[in-house]
Coordinates of C-alpha atoms in Angstrom, one line a residue:
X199 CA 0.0 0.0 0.0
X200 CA 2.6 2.5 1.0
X201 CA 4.7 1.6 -2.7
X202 CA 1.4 2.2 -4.3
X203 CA 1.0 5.9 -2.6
X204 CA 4.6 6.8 -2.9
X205 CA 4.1 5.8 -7.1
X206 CA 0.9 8.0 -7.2
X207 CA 2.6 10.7 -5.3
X208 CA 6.0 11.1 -7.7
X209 CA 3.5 10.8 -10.6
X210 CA 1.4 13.8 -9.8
X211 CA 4.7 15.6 -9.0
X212 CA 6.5 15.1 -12.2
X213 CA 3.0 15.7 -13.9
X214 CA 3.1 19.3 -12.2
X215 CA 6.7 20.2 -14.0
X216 CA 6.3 22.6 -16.6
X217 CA 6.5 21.9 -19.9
X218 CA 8.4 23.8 -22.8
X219 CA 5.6 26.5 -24.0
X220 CA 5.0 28.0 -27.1
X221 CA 6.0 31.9 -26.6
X222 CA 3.8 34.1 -29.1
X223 CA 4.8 33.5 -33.0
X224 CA 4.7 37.2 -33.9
X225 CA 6.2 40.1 -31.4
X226 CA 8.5 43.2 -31.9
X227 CA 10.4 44.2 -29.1
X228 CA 14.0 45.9 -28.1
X229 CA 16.8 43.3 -27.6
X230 CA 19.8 44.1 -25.7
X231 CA 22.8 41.2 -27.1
X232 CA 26.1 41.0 -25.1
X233 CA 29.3 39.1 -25.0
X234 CA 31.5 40.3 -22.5
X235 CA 34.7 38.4 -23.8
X236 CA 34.5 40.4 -26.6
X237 CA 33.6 43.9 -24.7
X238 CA 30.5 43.5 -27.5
X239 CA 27.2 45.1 -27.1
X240 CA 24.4 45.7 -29.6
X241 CA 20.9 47.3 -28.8
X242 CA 18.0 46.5 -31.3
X243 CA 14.6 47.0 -32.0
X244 CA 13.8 43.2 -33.6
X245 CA 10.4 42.7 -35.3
X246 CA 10.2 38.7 -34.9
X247 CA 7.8 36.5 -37.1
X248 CA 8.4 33.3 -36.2
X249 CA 5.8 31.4 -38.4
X250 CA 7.4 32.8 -42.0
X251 CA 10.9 32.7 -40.0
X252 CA 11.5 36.5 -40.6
X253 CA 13.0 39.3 -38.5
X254 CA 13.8 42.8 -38.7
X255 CA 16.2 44.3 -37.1
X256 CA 17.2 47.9 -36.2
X257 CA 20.7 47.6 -34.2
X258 CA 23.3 50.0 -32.5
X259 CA 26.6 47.7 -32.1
X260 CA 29.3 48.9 -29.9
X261 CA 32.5 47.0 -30.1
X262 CA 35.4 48.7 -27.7
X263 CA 34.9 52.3 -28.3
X264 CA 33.1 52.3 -32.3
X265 CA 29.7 52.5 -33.2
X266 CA 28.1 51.6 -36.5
X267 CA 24.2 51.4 -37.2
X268 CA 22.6 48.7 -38.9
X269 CA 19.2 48.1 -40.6
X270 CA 19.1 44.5 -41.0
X271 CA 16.4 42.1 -43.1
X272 CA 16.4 38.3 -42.6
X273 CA 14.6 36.4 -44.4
X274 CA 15.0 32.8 -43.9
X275 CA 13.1 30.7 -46.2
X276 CA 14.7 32.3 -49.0
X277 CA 18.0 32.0 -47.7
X278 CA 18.7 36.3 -47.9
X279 CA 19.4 39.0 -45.2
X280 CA 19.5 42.7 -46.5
X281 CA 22.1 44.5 -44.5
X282 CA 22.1 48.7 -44.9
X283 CA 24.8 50.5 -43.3
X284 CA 22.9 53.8 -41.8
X285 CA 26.2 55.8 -42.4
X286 CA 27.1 54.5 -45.8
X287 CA 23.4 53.6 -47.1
X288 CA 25.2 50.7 -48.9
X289 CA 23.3 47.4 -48.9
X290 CA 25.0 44.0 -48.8
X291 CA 22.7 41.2 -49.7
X292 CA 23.7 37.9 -48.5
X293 CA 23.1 34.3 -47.8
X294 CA 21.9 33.5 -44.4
X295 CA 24.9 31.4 -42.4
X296 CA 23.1 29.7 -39.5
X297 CA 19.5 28.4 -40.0
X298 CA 16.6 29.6 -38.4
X299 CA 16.5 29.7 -34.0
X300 CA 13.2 29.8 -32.1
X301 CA 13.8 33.2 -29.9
X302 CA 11.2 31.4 -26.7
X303 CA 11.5 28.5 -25.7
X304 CA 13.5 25.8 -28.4
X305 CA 11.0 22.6 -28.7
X306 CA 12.9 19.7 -26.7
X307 CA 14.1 21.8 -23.7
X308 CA 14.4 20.5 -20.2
X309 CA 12.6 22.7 -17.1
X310 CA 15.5 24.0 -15.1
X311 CA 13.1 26.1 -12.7
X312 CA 10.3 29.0 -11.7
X313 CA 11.4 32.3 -9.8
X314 CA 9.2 35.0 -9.1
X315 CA 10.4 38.8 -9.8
X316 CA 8.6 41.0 -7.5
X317 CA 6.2 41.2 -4.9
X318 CA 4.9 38.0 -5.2
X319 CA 1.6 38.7 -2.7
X320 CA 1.0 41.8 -4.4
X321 CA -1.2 41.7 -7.5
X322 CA 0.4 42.7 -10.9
X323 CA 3.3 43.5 -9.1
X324 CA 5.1 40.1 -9.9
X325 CA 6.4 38.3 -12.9
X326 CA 6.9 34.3 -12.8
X327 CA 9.7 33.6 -14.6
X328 CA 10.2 29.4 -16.2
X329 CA 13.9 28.6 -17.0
X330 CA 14.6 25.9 -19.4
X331 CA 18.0 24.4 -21.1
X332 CA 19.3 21.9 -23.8
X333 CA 22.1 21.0 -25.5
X334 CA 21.3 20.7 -29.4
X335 CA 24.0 20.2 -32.1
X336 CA 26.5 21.0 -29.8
X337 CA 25.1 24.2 -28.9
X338 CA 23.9 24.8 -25.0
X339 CA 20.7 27.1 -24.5
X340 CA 19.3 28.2 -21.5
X341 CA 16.2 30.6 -21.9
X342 CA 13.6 32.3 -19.4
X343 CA 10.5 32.8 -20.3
X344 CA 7.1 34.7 -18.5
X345 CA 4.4 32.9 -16.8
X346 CA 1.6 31.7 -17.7
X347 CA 2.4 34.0 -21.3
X348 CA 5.5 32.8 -22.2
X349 CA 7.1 35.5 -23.6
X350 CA 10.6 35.4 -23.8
X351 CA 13.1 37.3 -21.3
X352 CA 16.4 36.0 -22.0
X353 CA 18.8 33.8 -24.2
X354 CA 21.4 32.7 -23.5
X355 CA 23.7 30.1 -26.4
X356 CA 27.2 28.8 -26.6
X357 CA 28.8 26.9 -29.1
X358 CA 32.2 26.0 -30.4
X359 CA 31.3 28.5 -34.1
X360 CA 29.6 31.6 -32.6
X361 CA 30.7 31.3 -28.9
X362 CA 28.5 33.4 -26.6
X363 CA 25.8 35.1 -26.9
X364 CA 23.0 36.5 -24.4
X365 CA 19.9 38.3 -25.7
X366 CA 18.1 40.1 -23.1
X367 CA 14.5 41.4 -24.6
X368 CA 12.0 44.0 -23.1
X369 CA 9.6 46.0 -24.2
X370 CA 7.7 43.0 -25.8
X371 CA 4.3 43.7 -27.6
X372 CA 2.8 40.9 -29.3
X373 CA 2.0 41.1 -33.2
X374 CA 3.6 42.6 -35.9
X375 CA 2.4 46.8 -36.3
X376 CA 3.6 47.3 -39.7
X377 CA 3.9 43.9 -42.5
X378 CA 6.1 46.1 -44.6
X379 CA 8.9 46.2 -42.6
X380 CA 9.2 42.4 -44.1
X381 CA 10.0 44.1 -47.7
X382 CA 13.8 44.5 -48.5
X383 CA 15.0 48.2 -47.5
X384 CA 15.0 50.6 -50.8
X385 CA 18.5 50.8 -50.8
X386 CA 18.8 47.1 -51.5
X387 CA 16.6 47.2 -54.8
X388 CA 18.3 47.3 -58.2
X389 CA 19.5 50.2 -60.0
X390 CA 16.8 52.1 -62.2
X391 CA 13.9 49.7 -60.1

């Protein structure tokens, strides 16, 4: 009897561990991507469309003491990002070098934990916060994610070709407020077009 009750009891704990959940497909919101090591920090406003594997990006990068500005297209299933140099207003159009990565939580991940940010006994005055983690293709991830909504809070990745790389977002609205920022920038179209 008391193997019986212990059995039931592990089951309906391990059946209250959160799952990996789906954070919104669609969102825009500003990024904040650091790596230390490298004294490298880039501030964007990202337009993210997960479900055509798109994303838009408006980026300050500072690397040691220089600044450039970026307005960056990437469009995934045709294999092409649109970079325009905000000084220069010369587009490079290339082809994309790493495939396409969830920015929530990556299907597969294991729960790590829940922490709450805030005063926890005061409504609205509180965020829970779900950490999950995986190791795929020899890349770690380790991502946190709001409660119950699941919208993403932090990245974090390492592997041995990009090394590290932390993504901080905030500002996070979900939905995309203008389609057209998925056309490639007028200074990438052809001359005379």
């Amino acid at each position: 009897m008391f193997l019986a009750v212990f059995c039931l009891s592990v089951a309906a704990v391990s059946a209250q561990a959160p799952v990996p959940c789906s954070s919104p497909p669609q969102w825009e919101a500003r990024e904040i991507r650091v790596d230390p090591s490298q004294k490298y920090e880039e501030k964007r406003f990202l337009v993210y469309d997960e479900t055509m594997q798109r994303e838009r990006i408006m980026t300050e990068i500072e690397i040691g003491s220089e600044k450039e500005i970026y307005d960056i297209l990437i469009l995934h299933r045709e294999n092409k990002m649109y970079i325009v140099d905000f000084k220069t207003k010369k587009c490079n159009i290339t082809a994309i070098s790493r495939p396409f990565r969830p920015r929530g939580v990556i299907p597969g991940s294991k729960f790590d934990g829940e922490v709450v940010i805030g005063a926890a006994a005061i409504p609205n005055e509180h965020v829970n916060v779900l950490a999950f983690s995986g190791n795929f293709t020899g890349e770690a991830y380790t991502g946190l994610v709001s409660s119950p909504d699941c919208f993403p809070i932090q990245n974090i990745h390492f592997s041995q070709k990009y090394g590290f790389e932390q993504s901080t977002y905030y500002d996070l609205k979900v939905g995309i407020s203008d389609p057209e920022l998925f056309i490639p920038p007028r200074e990438c179209a052809p001359p005379g077009y």
